[in-house]
PDB file of C-alpha atoms in Angstrom:
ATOM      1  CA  UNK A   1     -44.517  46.368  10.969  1.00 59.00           C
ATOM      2  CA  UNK A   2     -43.067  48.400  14.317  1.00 58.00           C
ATOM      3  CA  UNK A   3     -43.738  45.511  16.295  1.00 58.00           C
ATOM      4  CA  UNK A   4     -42.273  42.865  13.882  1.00 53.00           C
ATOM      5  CA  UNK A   5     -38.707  45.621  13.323  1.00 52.00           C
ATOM      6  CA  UNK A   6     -39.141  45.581  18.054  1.00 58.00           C
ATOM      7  CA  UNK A   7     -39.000  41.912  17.466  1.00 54.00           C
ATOM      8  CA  UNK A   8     -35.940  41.518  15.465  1.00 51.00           C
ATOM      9  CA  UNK A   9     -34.257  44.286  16.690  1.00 55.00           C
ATOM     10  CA  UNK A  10     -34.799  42.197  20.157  1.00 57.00           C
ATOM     11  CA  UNK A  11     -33.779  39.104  18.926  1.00 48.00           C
ATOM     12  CA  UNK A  12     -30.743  40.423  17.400  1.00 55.00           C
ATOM     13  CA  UNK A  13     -29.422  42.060  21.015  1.00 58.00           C
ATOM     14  CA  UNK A  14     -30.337  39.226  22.733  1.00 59.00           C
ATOM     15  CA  UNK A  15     -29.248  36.401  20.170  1.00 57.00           C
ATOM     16  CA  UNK A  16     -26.394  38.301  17.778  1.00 64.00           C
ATOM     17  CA  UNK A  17     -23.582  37.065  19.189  1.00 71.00           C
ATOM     18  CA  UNK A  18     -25.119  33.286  18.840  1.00 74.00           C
ATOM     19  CA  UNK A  19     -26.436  34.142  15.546  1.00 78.00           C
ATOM     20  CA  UNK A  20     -23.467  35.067  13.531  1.00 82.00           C
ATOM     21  CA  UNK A  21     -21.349  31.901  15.687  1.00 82.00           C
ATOM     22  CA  UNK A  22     -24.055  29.682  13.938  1.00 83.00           C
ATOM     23  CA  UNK A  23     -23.540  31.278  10.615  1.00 83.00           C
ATOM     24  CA  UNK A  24     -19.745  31.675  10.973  1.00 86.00           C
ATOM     25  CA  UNK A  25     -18.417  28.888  12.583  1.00 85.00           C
ATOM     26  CA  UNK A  26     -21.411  26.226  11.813  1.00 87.00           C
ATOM     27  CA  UNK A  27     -22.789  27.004   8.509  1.00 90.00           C
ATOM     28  CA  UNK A  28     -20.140  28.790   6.383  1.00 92.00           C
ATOM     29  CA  UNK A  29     -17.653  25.983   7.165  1.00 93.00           C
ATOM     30  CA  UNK A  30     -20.473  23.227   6.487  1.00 93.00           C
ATOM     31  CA  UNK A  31     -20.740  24.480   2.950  1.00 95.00           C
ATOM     32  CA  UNK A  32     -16.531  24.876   2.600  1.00 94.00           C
ATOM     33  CA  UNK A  33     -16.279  21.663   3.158  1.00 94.00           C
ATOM     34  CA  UNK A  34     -19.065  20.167   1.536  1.00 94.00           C
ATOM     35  CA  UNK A  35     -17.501  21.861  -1.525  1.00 93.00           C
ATOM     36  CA  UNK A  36     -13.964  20.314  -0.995  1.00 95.00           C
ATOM     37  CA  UNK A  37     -15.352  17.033  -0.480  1.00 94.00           C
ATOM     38  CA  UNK A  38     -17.845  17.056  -3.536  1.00 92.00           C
ATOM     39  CA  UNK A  39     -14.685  17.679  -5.623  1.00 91.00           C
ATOM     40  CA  UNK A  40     -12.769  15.064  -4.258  1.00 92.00           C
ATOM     41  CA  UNK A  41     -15.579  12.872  -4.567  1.00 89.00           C
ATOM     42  CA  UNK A  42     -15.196  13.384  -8.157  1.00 87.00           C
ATOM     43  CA  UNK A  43     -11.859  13.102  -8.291  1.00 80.00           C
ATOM     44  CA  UNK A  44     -11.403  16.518  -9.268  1.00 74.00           C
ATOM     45  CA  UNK A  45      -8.029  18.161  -8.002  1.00 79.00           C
ATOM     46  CA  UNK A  46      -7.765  21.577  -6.944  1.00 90.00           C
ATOM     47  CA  UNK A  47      -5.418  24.025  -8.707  1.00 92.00           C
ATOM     48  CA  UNK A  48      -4.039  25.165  -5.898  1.00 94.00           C
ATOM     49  CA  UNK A  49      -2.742  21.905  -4.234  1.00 95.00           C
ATOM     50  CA  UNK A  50       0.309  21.103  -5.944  1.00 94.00           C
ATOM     51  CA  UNK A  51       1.772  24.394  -6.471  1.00 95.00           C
ATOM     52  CA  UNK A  52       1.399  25.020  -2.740  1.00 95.00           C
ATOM     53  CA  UNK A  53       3.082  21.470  -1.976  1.00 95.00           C
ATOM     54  CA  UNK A  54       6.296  22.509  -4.484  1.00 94.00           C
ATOM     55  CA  UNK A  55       6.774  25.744  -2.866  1.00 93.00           C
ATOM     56  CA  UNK A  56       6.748  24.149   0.145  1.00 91.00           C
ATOM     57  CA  UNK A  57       9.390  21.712  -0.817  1.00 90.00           C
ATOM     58  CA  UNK A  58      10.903  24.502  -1.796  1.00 89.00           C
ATOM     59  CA  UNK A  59      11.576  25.911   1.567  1.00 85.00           C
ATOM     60  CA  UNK A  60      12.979  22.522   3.140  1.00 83.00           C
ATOM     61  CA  UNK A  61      16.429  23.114   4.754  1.00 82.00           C
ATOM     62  CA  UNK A  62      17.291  21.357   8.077  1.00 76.00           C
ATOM     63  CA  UNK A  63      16.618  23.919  10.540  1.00 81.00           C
ATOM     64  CA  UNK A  64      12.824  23.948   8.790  1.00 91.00           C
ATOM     65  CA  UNK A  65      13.282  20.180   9.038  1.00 92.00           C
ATOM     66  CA  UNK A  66      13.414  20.005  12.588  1.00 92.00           C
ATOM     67  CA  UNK A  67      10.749  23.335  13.654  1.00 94.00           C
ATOM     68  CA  UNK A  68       7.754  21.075  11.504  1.00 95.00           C
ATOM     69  CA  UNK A  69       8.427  18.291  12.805  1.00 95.00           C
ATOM     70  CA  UNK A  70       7.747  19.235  15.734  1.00 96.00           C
ATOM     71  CA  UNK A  71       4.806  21.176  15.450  1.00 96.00           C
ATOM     72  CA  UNK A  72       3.196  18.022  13.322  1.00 96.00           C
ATOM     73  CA  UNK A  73       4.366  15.980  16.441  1.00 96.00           C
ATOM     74  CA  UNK A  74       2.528  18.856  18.698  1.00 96.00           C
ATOM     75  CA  UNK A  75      -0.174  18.419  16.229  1.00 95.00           C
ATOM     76  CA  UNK A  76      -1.362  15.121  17.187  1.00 91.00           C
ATOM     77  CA  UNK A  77       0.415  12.590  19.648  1.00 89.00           C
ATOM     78  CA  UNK A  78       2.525  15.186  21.698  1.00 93.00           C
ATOM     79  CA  UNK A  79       0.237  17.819  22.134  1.00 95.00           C
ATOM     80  CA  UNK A  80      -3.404  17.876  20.765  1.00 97.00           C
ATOM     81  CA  UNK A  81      -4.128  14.277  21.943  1.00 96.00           C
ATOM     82  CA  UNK A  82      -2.930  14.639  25.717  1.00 97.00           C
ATOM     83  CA  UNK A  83      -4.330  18.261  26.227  1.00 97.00           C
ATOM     84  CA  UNK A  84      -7.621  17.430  24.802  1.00 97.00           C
ATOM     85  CA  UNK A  85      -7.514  14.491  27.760  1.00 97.00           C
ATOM     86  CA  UNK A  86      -6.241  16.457  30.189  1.00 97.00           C
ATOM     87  CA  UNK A  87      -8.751  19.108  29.721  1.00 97.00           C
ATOM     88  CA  UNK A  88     -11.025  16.684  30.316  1.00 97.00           C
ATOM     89  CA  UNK A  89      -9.751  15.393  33.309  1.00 97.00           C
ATOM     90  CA  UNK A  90      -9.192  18.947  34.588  1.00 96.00           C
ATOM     91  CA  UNK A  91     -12.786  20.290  34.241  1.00 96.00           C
ATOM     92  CA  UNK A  92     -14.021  17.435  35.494  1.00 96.00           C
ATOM     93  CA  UNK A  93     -12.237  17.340  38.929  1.00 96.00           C
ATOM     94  CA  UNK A  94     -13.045  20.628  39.203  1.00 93.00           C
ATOM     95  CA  UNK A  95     -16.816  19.781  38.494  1.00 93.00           C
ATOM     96  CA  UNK A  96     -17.662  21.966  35.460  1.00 93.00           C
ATOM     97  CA  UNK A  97     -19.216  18.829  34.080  1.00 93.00           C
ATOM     98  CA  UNK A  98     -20.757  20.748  31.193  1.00 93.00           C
ATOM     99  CA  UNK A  99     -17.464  22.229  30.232  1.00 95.00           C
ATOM    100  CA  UNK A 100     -16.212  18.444  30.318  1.00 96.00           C
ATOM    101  CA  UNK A 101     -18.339  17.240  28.490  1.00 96.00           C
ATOM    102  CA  UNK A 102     -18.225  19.749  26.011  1.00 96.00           C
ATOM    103  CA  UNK A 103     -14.449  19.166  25.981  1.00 97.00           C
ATOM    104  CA  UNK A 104     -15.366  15.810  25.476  1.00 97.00           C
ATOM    105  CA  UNK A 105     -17.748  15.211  23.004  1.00 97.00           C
ATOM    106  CA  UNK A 106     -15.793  17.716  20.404  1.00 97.00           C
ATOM    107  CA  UNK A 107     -12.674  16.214  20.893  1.00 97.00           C
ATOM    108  CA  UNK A 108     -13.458  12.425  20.811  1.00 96.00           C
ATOM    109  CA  UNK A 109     -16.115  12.994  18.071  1.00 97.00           C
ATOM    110  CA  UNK A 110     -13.611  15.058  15.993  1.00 97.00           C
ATOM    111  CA  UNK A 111     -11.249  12.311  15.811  1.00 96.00           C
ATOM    112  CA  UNK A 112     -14.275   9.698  14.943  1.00 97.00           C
ATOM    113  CA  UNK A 113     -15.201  11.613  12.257  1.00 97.00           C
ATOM    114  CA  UNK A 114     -11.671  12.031  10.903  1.00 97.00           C
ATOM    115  CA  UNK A 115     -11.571   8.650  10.817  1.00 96.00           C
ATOM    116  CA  UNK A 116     -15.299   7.620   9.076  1.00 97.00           C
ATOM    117  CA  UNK A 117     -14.029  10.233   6.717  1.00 96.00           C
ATOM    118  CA  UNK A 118     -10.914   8.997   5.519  1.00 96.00           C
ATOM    119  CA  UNK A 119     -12.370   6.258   4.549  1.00 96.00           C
ATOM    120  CA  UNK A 120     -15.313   7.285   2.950  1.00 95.00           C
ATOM    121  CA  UNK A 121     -13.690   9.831   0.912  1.00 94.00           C
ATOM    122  CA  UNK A 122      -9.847   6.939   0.213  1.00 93.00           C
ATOM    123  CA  UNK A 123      -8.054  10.072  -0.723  1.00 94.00           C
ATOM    124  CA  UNK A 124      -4.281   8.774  -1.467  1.00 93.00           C
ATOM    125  CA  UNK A 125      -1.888  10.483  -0.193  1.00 94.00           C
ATOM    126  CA  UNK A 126       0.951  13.105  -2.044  1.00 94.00           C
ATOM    127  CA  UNK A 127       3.485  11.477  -3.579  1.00 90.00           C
ATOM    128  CA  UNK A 128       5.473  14.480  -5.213  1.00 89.00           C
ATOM    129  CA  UNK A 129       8.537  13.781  -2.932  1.00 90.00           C
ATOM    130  CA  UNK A 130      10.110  11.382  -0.409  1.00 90.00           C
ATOM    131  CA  UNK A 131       8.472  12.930   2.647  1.00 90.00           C
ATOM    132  CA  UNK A 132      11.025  12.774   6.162  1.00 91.00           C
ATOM    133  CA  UNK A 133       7.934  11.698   7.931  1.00 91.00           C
ATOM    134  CA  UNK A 134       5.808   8.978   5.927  1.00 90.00           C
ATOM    135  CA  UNK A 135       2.243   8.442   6.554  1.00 90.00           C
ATOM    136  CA  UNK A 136       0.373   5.492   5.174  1.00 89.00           C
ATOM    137  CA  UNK A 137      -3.124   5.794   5.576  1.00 92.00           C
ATOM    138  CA  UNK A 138      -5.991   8.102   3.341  1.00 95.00           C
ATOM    139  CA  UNK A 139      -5.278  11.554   2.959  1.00 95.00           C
ATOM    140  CA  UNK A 140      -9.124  13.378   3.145  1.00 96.00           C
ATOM    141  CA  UNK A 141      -9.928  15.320   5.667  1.00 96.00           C
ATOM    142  CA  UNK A 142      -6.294  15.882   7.307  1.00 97.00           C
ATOM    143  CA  UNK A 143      -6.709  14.490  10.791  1.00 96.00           C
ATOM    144  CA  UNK A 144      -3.807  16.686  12.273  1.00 97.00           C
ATOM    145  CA  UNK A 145      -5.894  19.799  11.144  1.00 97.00           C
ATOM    146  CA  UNK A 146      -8.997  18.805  12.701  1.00 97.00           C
ATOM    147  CA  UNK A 147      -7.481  17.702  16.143  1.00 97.00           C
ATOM    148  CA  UNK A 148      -5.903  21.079  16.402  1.00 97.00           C
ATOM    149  CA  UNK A 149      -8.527  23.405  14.966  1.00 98.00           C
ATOM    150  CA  UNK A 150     -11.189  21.370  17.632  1.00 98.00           C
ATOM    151  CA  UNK A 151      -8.927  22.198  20.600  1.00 98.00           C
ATOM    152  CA  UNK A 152      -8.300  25.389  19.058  1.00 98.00           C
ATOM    153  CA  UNK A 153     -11.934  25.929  19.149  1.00 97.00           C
ATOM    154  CA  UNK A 154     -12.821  24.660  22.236  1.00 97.00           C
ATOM    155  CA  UNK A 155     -10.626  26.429  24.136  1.00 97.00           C
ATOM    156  CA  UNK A 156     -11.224  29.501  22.691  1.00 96.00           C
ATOM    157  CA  UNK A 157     -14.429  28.670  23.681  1.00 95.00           C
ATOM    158  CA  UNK A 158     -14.602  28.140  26.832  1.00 96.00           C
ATOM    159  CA  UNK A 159     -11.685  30.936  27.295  1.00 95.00           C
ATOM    160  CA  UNK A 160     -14.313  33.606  25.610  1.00 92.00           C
ATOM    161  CA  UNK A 161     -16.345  34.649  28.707  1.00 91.00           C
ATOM    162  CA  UNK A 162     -12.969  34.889  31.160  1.00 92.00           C
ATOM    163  CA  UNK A 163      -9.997  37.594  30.777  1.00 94.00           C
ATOM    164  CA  UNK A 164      -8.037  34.606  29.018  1.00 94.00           C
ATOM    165  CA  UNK A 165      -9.544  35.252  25.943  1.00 94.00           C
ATOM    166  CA  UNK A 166      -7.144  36.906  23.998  1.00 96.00           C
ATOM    167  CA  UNK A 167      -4.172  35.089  24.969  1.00 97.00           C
ATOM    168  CA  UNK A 168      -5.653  31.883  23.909  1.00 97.00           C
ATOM    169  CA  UNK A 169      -6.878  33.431  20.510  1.00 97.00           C
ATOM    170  CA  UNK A 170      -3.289  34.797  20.185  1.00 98.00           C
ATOM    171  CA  UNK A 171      -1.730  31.318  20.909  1.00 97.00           C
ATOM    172  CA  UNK A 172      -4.027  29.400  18.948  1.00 97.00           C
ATOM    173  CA  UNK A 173      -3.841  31.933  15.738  1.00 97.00           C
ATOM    174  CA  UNK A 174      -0.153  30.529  16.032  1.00 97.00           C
ATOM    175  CA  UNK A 175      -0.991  27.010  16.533  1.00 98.00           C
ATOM    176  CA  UNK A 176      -3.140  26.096  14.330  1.00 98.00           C
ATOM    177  CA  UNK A 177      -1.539  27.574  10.897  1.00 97.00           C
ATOM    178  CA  UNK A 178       1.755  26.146  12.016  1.00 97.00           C
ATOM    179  CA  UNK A 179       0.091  23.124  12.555  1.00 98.00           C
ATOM    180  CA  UNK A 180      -1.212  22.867   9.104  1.00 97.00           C
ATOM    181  CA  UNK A 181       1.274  23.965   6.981  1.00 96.00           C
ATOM    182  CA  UNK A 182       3.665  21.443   8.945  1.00 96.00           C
ATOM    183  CA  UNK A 183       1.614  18.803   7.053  1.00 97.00           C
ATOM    184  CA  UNK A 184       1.852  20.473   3.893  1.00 96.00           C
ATOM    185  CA  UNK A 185       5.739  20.898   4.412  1.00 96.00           C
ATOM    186  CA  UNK A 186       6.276  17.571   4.956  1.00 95.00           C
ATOM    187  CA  UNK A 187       4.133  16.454   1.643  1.00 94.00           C
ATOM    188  CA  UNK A 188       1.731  14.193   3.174  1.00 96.00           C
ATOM    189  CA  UNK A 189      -1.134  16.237   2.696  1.00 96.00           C
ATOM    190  CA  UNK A 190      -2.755  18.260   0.359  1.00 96.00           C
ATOM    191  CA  UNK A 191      -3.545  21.960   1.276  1.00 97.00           C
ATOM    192  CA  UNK A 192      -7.056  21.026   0.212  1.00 96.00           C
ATOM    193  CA  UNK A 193      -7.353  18.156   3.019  1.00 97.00           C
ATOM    194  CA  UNK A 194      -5.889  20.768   5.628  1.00 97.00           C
ATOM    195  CA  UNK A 195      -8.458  23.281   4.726  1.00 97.00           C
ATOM    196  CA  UNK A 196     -11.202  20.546   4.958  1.00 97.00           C
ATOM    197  CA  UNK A 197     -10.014  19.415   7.839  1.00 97.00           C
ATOM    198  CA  UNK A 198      -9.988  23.156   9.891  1.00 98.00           C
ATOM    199  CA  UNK A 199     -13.930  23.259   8.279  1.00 97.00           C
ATOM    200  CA  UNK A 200     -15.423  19.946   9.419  1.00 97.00           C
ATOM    201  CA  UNK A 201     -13.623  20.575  12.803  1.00 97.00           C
ATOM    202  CA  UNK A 202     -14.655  24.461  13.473  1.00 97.00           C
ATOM    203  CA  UNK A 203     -18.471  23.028  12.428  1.00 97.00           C
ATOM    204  CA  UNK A 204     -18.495  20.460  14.488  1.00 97.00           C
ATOM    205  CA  UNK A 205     -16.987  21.478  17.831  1.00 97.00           C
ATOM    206  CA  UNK A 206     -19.600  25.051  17.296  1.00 95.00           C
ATOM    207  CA  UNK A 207     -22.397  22.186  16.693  1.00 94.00           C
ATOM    208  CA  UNK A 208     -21.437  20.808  19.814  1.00 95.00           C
ATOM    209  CA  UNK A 209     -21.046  23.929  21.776  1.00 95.00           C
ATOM    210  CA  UNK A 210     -24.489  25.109  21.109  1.00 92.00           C
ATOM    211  CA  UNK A 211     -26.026  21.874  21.932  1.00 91.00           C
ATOM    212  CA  UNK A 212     -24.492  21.216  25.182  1.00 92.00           C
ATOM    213  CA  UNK A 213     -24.611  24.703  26.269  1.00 89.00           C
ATOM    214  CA  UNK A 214     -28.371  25.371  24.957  1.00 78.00           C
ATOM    215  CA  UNK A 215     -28.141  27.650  22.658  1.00 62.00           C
ATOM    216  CA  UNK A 216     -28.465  31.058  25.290  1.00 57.00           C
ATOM    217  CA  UNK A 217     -26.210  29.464  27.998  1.00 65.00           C
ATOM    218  CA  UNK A 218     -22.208  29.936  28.268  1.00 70.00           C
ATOM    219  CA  UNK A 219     -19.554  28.054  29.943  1.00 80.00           C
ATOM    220  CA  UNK A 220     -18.509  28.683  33.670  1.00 73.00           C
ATOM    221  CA  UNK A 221     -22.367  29.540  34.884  1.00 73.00           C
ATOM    222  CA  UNK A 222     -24.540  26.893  37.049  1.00 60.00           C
ATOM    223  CA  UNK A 223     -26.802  24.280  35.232  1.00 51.00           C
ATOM    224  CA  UNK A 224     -29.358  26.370  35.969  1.00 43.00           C
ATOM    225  CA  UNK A 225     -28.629  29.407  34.687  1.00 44.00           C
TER     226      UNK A 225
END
């Protein structure tokens, strides 16, 4: 019994830190969104979604106008999609070809998923208002919330073991939320596909981090170590 309590007393100093990222930021969102997506598959709507959307109508006045439109726009074409290839690019040159491909393989596989999803789950869009910025394809899992919760993710990441930490938590924290409820604002997505969205993408790119860094290793060492 002493040696078993040694044991998992070990394991736990050793492994805590990669233990509670596996249950946190693999598992916990894994079941989040396999609960969102079992009531969409059912075509069951959530009670929350359309209040949320009117009192976000609610707030639309022109200055608001202008501030989510351009966070959506930061959210996807003008900011998620060329820092997530630039990050690439960057770690790559500088040979930290783990970190690259880390960068990578959460980034491109985030937006491949998006996509399988949407159409596997054909979620139409809201259609409570005329929204200032029309989209016309499904609605399930929002794509703008996973591409900015994966390079949210990965970044904070890869910033964990360096002094940049907090300021990329801070800046993220921002990001991300703003992000989001720029979707919501602008009625072409349910709260319920943004919250999907930020769960698929925190359990993938964590998947993906402890495969390609091994489970014990972090970003920045040598292959070896």
């Amino acid at each position: 019994m002493r040696e078993e309590a040694r044991t998992g007393a070990s394991l736990l100093r050793r492994h805590g830190g990669r233990l509670l990222l596996l249950f946190a930021g693999l598992l916990l969102p894994l079941w989040g969104f396999a609960e969102l997506a079992d009531e969409v598959r059912e075509a069951e709507g959530f009670p929350f979604d359309v209040p949320i959307l009117l009192a976000a109508n609610d707030m639309a006045r022109a200055g608001f106008d202008q501030l989510f439109l351009l966070f959506s726009a930061l959210g996807y074409e003008y900011g998620v999609v060329p820092v997530d290839i630039a990050l690439v690019l960057v770690l790559a040159l500088r040979r930290r070809y783990r970190e690259s491909v880390f960068a990578a393989v959460a980034g491109g596989g985030s937006a491949l998923l998006n996509v399988a999803a949407k159409q596997a789950f054909a979620r139409d869009r809201p259609n409570l208002w005329q929204s200032i910025a029309p989209e016309h394809n499904y609605s399930f899992p929002s794509g703008h919330a996973m591409g900015s919760m994966t390079l949210a993710v990965a970044l904070v990441l890869l910033a964990w073991p360096t002094r940049w930490r907090w300021p990329v938590l801070a800046a993220m924290a921002v990001f991300v939320p703003m992000v989001g409820l720029s979707r919501v604002y602008l009625g072409v997505h349910y709260p319920s596909d943004i919250l999907a969205g930020w769960a698929a993408a925190l359990a993938w790119t964590v998947g993906v981090y402890l495969l390609v860094f091994r489970w014990s290793g972090r970003p920045w060492r040598a292959s070896g170590q």
